mmCIF file of C-alpha atoms in Angstrom:
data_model
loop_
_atom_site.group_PDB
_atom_site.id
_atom_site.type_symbol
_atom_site.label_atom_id
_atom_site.label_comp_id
_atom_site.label_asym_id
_atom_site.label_seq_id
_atom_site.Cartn_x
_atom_site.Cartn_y
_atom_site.Cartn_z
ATOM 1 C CA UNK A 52 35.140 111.192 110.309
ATOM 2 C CA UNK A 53 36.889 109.914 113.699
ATOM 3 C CA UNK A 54 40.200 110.948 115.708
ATOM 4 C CA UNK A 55 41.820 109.411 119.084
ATOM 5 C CA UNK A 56 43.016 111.823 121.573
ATOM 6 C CA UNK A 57 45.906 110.888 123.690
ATOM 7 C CA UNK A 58 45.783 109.900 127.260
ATOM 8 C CA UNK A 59 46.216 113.446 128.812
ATOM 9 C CA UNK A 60 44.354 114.395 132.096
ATOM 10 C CA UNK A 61 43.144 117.432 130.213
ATOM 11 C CA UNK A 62 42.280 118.805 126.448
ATOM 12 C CA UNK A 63 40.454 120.617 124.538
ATOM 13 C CA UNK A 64 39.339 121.088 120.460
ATOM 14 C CA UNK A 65 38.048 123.390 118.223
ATOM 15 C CA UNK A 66 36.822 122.355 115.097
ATOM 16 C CA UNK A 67 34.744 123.282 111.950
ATOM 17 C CA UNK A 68 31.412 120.462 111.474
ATOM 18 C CA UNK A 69 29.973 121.044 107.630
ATOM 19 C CA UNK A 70 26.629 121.230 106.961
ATOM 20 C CA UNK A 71 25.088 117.378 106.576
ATOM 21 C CA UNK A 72 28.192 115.889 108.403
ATOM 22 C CA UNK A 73 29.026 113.879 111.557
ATOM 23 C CA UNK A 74 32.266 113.943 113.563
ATOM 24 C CA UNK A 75 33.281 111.292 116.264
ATOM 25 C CA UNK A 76 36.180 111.039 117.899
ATOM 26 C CA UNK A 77 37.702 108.551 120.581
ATOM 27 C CA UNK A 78 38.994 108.693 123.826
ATOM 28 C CA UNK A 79 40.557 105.695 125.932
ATOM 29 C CA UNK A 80 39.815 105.299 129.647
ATOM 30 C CA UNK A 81 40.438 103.085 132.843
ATOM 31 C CA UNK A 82 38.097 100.861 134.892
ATOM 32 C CA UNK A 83 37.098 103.560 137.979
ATOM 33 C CA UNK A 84 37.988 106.596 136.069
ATOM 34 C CA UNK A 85 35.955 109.204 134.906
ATOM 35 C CA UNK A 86 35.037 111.453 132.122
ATOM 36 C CA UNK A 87 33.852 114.949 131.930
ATOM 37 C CA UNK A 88 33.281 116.199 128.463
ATOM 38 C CA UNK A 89 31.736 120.089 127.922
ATOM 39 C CA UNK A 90 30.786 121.015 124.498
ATOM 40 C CA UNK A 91 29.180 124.271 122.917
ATOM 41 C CA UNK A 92 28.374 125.771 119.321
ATOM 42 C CA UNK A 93 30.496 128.929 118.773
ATOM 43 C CA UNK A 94 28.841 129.689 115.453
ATOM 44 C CA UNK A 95 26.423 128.979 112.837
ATOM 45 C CA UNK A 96 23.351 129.492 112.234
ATOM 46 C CA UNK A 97 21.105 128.245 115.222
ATOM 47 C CA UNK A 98 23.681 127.325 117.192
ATOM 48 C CA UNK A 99 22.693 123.548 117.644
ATOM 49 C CA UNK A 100 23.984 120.370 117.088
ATOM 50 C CA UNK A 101 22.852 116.786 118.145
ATOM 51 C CA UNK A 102 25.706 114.964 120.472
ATOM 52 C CA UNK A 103 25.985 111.495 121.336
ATOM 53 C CA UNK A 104 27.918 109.905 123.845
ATOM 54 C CA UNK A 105 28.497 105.746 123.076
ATOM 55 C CA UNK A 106 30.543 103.365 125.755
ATOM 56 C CA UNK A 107 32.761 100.978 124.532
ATOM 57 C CA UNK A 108 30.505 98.311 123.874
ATOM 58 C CA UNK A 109 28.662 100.368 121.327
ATOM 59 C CA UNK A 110 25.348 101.961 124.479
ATOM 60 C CA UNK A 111 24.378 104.755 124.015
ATOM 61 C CA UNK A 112 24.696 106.926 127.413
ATOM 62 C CA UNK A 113 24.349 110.701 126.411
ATOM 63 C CA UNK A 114 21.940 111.724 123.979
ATOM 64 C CA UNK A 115 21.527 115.502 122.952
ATOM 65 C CA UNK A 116 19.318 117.304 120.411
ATOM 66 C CA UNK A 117 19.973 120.343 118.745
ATOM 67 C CA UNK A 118 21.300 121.627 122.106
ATOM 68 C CA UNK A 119 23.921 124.479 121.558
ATOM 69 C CA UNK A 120 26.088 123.361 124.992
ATOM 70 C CA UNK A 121 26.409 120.674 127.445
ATOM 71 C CA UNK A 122 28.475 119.119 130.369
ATOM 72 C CA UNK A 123 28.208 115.479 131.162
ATOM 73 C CA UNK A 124 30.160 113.206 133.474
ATOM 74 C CA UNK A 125 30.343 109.662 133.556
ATOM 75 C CA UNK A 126 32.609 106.588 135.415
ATOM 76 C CA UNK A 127 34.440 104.641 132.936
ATOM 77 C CA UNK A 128 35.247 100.994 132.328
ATOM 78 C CA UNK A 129 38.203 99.995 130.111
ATOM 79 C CA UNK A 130 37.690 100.792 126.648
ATOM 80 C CA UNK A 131 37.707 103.285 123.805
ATOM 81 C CA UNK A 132 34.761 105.539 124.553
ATOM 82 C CA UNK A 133 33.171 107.375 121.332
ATOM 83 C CA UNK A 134 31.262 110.998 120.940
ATOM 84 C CA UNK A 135 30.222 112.313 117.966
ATOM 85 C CA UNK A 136 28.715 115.476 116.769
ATOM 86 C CA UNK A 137 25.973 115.454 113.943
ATOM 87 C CA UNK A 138 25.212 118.162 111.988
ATOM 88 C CA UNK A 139 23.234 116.267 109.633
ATOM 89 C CA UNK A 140 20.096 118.083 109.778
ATOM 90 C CA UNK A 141 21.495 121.443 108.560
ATOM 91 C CA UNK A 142 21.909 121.390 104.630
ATOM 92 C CA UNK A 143 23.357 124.754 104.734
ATOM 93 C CA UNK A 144 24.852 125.919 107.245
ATOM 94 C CA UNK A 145 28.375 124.650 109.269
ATOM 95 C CA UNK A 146 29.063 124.568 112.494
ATOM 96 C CA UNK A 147 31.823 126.028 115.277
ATOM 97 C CA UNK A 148 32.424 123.510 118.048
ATOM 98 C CA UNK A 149 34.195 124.103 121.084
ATOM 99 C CA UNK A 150 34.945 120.752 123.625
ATOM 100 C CA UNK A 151 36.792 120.163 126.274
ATOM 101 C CA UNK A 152 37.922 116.488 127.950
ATOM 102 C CA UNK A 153 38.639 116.436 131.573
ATOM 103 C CA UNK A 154 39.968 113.270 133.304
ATOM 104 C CA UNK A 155 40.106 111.762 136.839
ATOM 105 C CA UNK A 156 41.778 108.546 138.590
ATOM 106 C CA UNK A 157 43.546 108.279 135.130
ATOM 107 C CA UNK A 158 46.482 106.870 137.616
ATOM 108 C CA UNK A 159 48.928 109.498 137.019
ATOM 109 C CA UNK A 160 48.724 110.465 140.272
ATOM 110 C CA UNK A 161 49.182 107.312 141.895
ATOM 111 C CA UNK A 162 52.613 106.516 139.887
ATOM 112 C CA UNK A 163 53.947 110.558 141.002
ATOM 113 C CA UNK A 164 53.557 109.183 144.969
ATOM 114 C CA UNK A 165 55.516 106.341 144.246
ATOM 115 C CA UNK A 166 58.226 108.083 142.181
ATOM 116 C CA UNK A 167 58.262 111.083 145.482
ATOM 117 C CA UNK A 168 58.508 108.017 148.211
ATOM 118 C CA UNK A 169 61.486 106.354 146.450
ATOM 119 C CA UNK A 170 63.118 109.362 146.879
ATOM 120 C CA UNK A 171 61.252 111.471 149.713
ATOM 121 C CA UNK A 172 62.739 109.196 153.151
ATOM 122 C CA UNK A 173 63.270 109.732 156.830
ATOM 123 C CA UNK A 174 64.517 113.228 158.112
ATOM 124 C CA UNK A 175 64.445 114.463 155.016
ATOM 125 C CA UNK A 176 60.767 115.039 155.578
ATOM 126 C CA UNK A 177 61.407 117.614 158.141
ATOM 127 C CA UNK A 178 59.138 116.533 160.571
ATOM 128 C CA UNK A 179 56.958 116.443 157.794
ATOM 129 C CA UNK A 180 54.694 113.784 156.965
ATOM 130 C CA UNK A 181 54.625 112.367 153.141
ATOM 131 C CA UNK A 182 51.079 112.153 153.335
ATOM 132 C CA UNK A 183 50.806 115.662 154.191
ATOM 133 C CA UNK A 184 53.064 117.022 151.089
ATOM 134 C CA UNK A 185 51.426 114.898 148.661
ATOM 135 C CA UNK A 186 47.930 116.459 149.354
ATOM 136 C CA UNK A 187 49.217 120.124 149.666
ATOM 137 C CA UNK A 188 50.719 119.496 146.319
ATOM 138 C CA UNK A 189 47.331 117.917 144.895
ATOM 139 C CA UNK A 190 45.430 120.476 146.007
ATOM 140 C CA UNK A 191 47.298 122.943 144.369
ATOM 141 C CA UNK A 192 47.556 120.806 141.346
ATOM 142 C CA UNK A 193 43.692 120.559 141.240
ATOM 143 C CA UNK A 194 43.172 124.155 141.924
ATOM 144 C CA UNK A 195 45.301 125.308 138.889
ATOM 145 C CA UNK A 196 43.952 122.268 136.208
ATOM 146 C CA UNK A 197 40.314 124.076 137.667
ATOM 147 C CA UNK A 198 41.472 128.157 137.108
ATOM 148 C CA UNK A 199 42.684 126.676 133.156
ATOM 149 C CA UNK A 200 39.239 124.571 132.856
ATOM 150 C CA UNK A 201 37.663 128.169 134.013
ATOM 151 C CA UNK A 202 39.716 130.347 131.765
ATOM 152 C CA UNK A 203 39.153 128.056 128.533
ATOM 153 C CA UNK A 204 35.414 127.899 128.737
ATOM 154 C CA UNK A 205 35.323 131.665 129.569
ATOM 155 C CA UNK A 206 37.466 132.154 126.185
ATOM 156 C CA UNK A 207 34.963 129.763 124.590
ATOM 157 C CA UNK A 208 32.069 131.935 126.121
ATOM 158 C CA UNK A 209 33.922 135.017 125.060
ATOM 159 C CA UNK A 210 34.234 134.127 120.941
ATOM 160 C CA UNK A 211 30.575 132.772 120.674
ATOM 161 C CA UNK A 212 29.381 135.911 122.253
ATOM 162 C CA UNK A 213 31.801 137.569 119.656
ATOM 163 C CA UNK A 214 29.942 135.917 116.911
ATOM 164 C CA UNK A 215 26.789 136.409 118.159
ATOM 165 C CA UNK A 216 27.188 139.654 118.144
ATOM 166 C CA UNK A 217 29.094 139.836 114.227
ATOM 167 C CA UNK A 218 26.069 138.211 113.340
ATOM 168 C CA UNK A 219 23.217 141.013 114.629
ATOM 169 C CA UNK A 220 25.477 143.727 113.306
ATOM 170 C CA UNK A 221 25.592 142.103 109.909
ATOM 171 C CA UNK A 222 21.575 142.071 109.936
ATOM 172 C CA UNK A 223 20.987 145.406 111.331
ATOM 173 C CA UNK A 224 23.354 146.639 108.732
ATOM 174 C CA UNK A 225 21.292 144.830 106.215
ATOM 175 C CA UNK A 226 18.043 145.616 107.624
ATOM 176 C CA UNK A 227 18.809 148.801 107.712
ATOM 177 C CA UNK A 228 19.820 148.793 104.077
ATOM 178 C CA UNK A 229 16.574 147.929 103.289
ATOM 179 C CA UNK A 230 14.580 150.114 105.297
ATOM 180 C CA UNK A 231 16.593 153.272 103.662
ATOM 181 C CA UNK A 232 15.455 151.640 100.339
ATOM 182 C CA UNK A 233 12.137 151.035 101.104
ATOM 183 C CA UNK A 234 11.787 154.769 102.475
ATOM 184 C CA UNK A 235 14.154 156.500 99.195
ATOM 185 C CA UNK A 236 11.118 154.554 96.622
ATOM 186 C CA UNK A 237 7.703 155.156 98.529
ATOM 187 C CA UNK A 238 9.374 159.129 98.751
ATOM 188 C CA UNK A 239 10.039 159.201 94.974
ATOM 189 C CA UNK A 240 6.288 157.451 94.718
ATOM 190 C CA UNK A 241 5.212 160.208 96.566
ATOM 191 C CA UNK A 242 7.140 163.122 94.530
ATOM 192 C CA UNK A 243 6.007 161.422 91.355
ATOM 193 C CA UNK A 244 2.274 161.586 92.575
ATOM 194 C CA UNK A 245 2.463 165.146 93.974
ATOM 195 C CA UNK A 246 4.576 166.372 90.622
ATOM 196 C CA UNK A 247 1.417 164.618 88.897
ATOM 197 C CA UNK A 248 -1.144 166.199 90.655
ATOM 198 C CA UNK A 249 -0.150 169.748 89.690
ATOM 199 C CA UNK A 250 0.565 168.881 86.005
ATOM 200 C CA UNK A 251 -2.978 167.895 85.774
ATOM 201 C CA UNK A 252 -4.217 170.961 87.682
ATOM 202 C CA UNK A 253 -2.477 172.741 84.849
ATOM 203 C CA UNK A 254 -4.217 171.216 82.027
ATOM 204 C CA UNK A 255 -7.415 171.662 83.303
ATOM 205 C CA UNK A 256 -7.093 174.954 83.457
ATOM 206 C CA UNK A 257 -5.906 175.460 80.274
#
């Protein structure tokens, strides 16, 4: 299968992968721009996938297998660049994948100083210079798109730790299961022989 995502500066997808499938999806980008993509496998069993990152005239420039996380960043040209999870190797068992898309020199940020000189002019600046507004307000604007980048990965962190640990309890449980069977028959074994023992002591006697 294959989706687009829209043009935003920042997003990011959860999704279910079946067992022997492969997922790609699309994003556009600018000449001079660049892409940051972070993946990992919430759940499923081995927590792996293979990843593939293709430019828009089809080259291959990331290539990861069975990894269960990675970050890569590249500089775009124009074009509709493709990634694609494959789960293909796993006849069983489906995946959890968390991603997230980060964007630069998209040229959002170019059109907001042209919209805040139109109407930014003269004294109005307060002995202030444009310049110096427009990078206070980026800096802020890059420090809070960083504290949400940090906050969604720690979230993704958080619920594959979560299902890490749902898994082990689920096997201890079952392990556990076992070992009180195992322990409940060799203990009946062993009544059995010892209430055999003594019966035959008591025919020979007699």
């Amino acid at each position: 299968g294959s989706a687009e995502f829209s043009p935003s500066l920042d997003s990011d997808f959860t999704f279910t992968l079946p067992a022997g499938r492969r997922e790609c999806f699309y994003q556009p980008m600018r000449r001079e721009a660049s892409l940051e993509l972070e993946y990992q496998v919430l759940d499923g069993a081995g927590l792996d996938v293979d990843f593939q990152l293709l430019s828009p005239n089809g080259e291959t420039l990331v290539y990861d297998e069975r990894k269960s996380d990675g970050v890569h960043t590249v500089e775009t040209e124009d074009g509709d660049y493709m990634f694609c999870f494959d789960n293909t190797f796993s006849t069983i068992s489906e995946k959890v994948i968390f991603f997230e898309l980060i964007l630069d020199n998209m040229g959002e940020e170019g059109q907001d100083q042209e919209d805040w000189k139109k109407y930014v002019t003269g004294t109005d600046l307060l002995d202030m210079k444009l310049e110096d507004i427009l990078e206070s307000i980026n800096s802020v604007k890059a420090r809070l798109s960083k504290s949400v980048q940090i906050q969604t990965l720690l979230r993704a962190f958080e619920a594959r730790d979560r299902n890490i640990q749902e898994s082990n309890f689920d096997r201890v449980n079952f392990w556990s299961m076992v070992n009180l069977g195992v322990m409940v028959v060799v203990s009946a074994v062993q009544v059995y022989m010892l209430k055999s023992l003594f019966e035959d002591k008591r025919k020979s006697r007699t």
